[in-house]
Coordinates of C-alpha atoms in Angstrom, one line a residue:
X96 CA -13.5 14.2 33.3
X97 CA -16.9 14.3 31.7
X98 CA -18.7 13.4 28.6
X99 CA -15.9 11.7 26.9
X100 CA -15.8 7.9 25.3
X101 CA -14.0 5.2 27.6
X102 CA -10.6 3.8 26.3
X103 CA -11.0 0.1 26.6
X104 CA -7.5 -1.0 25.6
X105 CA -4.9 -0.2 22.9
X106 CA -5.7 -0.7 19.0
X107 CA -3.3 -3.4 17.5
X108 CA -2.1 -2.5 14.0
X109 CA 0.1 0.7 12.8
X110 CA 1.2 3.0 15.4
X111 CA -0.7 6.3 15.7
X112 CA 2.8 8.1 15.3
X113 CA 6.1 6.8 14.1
X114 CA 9.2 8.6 13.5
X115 CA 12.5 7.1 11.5
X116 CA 15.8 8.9 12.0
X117 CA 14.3 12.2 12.2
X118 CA 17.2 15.2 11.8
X119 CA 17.0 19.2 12.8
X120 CA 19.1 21.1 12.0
X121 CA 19.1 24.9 12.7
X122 CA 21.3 27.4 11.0
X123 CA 21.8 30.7 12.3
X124 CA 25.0 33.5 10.9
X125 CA 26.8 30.4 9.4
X126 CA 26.5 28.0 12.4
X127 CA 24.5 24.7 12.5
X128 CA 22.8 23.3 15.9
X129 CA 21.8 19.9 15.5
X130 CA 18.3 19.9 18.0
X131 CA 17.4 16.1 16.8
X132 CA 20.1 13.2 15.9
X133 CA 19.0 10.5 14.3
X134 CA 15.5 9.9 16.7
X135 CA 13.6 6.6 16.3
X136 CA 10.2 6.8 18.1
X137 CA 6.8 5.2 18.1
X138 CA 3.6 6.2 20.2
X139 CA 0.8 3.8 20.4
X140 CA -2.7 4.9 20.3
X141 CA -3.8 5.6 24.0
X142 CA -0.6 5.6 25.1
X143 CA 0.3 8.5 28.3
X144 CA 4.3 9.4 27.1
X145 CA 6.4 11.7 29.0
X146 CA 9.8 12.8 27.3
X147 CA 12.2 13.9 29.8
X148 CA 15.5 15.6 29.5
X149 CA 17.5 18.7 30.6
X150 CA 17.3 22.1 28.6
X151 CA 19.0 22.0 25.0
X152 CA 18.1 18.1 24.9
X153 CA 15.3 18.3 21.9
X154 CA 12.3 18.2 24.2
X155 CA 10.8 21.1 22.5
X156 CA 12.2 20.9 19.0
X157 CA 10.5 17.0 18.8
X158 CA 7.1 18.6 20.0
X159 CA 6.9 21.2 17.4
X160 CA 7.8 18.3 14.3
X161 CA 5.3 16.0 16.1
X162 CA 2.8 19.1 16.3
X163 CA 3.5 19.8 13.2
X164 CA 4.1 23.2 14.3
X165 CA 7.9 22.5 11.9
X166 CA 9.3 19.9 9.8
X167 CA 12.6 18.1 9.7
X168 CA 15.4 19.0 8.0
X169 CA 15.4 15.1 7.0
X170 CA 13.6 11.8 8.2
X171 CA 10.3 10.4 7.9
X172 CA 7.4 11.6 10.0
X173 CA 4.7 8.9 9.7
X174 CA 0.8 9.8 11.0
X175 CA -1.7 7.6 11.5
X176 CA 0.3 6.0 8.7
X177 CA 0.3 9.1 6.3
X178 CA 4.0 10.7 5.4
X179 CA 3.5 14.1 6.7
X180 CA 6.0 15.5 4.7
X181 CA 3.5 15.0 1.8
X182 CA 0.9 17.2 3.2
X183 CA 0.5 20.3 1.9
X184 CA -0.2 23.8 4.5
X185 CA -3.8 23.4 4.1
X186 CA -3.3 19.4 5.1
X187 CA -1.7 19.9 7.7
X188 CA -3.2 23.2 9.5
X189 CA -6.4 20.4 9.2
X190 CA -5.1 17.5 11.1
X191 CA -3.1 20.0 13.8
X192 CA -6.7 21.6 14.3
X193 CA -8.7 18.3 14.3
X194 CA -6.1 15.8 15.6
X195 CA -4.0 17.7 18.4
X196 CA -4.7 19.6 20.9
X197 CA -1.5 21.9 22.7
X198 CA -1.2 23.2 26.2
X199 CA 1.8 25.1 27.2
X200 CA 3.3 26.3 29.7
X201 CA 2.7 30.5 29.0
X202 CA -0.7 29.3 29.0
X203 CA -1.2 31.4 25.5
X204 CA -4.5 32.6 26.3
X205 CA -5.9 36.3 25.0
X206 CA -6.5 38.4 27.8
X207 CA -9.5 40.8 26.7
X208 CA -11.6 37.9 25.6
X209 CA -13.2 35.4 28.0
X210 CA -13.1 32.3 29.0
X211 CA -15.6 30.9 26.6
X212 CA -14.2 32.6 23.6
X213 CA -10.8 31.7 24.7
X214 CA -11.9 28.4 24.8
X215 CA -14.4 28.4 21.6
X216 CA -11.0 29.8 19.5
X217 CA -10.1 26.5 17.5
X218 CA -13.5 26.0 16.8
X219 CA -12.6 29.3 14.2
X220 CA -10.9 26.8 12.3
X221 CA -12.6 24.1 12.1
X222 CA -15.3 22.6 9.7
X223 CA -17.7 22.9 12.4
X224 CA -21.0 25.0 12.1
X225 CA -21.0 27.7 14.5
X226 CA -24.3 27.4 15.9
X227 CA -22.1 24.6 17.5
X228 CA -19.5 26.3 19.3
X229 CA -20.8 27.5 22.4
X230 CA -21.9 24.1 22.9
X231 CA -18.7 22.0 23.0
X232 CA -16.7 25.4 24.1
X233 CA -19.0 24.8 27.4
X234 CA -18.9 21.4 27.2
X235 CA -14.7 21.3 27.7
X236 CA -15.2 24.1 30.4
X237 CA -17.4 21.7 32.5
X238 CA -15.1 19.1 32.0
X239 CA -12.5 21.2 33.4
X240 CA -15.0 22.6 36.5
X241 CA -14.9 25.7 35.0
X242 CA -18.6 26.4 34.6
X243 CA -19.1 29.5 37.2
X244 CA -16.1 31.0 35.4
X245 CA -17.3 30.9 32.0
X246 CA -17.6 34.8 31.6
X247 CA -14.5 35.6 33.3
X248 CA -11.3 37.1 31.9
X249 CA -7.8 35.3 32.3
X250 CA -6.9 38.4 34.4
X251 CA -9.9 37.4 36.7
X252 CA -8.3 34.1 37.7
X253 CA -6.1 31.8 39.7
X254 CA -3.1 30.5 37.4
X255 CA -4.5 26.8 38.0
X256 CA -7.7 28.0 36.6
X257 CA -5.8 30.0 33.2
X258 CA -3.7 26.2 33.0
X259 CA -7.3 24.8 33.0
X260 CA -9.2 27.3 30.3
X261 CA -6.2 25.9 28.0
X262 CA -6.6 22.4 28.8
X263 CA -10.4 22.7 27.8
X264 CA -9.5 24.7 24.7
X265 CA -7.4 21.9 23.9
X266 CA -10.2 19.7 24.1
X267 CA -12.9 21.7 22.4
X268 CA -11.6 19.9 18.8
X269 CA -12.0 16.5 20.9
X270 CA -8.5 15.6 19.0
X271 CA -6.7 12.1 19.5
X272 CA -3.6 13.4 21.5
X273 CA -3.1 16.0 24.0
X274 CA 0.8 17.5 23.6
X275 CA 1.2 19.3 27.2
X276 CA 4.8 21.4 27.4
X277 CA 5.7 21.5 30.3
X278 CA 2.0 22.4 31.6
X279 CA 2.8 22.7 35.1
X280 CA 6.1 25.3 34.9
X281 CA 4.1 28.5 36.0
X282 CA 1.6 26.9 38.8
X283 CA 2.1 26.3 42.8
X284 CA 2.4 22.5 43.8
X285 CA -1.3 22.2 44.6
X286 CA -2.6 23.8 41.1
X287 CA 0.3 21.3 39.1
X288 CA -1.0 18.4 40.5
X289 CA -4.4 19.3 39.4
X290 CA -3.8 19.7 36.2
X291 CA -1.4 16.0 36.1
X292 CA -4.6 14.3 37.9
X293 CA -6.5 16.2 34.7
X294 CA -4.0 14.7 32.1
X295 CA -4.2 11.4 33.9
X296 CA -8.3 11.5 33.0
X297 CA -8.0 12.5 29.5
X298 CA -5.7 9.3 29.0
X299 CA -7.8 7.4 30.5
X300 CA -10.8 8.6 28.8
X301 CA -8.6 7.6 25.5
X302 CA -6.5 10.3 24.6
X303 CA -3.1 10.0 23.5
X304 CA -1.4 12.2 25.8
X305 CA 2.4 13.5 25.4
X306 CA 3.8 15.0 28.3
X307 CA 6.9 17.4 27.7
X308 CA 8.9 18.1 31.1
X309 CA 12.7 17.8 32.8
X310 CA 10.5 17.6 36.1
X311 CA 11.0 13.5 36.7
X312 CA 8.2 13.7 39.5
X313 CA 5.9 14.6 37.2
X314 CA 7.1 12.4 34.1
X315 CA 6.3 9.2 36.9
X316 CA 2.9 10.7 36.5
X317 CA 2.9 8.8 32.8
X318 CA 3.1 5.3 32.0
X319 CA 6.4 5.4 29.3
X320 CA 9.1 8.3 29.5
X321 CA 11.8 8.6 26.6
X322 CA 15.1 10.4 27.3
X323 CA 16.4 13.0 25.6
X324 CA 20.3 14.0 25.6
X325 CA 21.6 16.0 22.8
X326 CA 19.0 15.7 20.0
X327 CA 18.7 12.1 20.9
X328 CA 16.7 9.4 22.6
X329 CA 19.3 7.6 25.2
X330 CA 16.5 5.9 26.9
X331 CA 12.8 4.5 26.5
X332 CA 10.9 2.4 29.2
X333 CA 8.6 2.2 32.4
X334 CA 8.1 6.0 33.2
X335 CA 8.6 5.4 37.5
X336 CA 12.6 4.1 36.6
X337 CA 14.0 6.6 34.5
X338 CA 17.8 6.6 34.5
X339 CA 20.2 9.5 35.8
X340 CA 22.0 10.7 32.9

């Protein structure tokens, strides 16, 4: 990766997220599904974090609250030290713009537009002039080795390459952590392994990345790995010796 500042160890003090018995509860035609039990979690600045677990675990449901993409039904959510629950919409559409930065598996990118708009999207929403956007919109492509694609259409490339325009959309904000879901689902062997080596530079450029996958070959890719059974963390350590459930 290019053109972004060196990580030279973590930060002591409050961790960057920290979560305390954090509930979700769904409720659909008079039935409740619990996606989170009772979760206890906390991610230290610079830290590469995979969260492994079979389907129907809470993988996805914890992404979204630490997105904040949803909220809780109950349970404290604490950023950078600040109780999310007490932001209001505007707060937090800010720091999910400005702090986070999502790639997915779908890849979510809008097919008549190219790669340099795709990629200059979140820019829309920032507080960023716009005689700056094509600037750091081309800056993220060249950190992905996009460059001679920049005036392409999604349609007009490789699935690697689509995994890649989101990756450097997710970096166009230059936010402190990186949430990938399961970034590698749609891509051959050869084009997933790219785009771990990719994750691998942004953490250790400094990003906080957050790795979302039941694939434990990949997860080994990170440094920690929680596991997730049933809405619930059954496991936390050394991402290369995660447990058989």
């Amino acid at each position: 990766m290019r053109d972004y500042p060196l990580f030279h160890g973590k930060i002591s003090g409050m961790p960057l997220i920290k979560v305390t018995n954090l509930e979700k509860v769904f409720e659909s035609e008079g039935a409740s599904t619990r996606a989170l039990d009772g979760v206890d979690l906390s991610v230290e600045k610079g830290e590469f974090m995979a969260v492994v677990g079979p389907s129907g675990s809470g993988k996805s449901t914890l992404l979204q609250i630490l997105g904040l993409l949803d909220g809780p039904s109950s349970g404290e959510y604490l950023l950078n030290g600040k109780d999310t629950q007490l932001f209001t919409d505007k707060e937090l559409a800010v720091r999910r713009n400005k702090t986070m930065g999502f790639i997915f598996q779908s890849f979510n990118l809008l097919a008549r537009t190219s790669v340099l708009e795709n990629v200059k999207l979140p820019l829309a929403y920032s507080l960023i002039p716009p005689r700056e956007w094509d600037r750091l919109a081309q800056k993220g492509i060249g950190a992905v080795e996009l460059t001679p694609r920049v005036h392409h259409a999604p349609s007009q490339l490789s699935g690697g390459e689509r995994q890649r325009v989101a990756i450097a959309r997710a970096l166009v904000n230059d936010p402190e952590i990186i949430f990938a879901d399961e970034p590698t689902g749609n891509l051959d062997s050869v084009s997933g392994e790219r785009v771990m080596d990719i994750l691998e530079e942004l953490h250790n450029s400094g990003k906080t990345v957050i790795l979302i996958t039941h694939d434990r070959r990949l997860a080994a890719r990170a440094l920690r790995a929680i596991l997730m059974k049933d809405g619930a963390i059954v496991w936390d350590g050394d991402a290369k010796r995660i447990p058989e459930l």
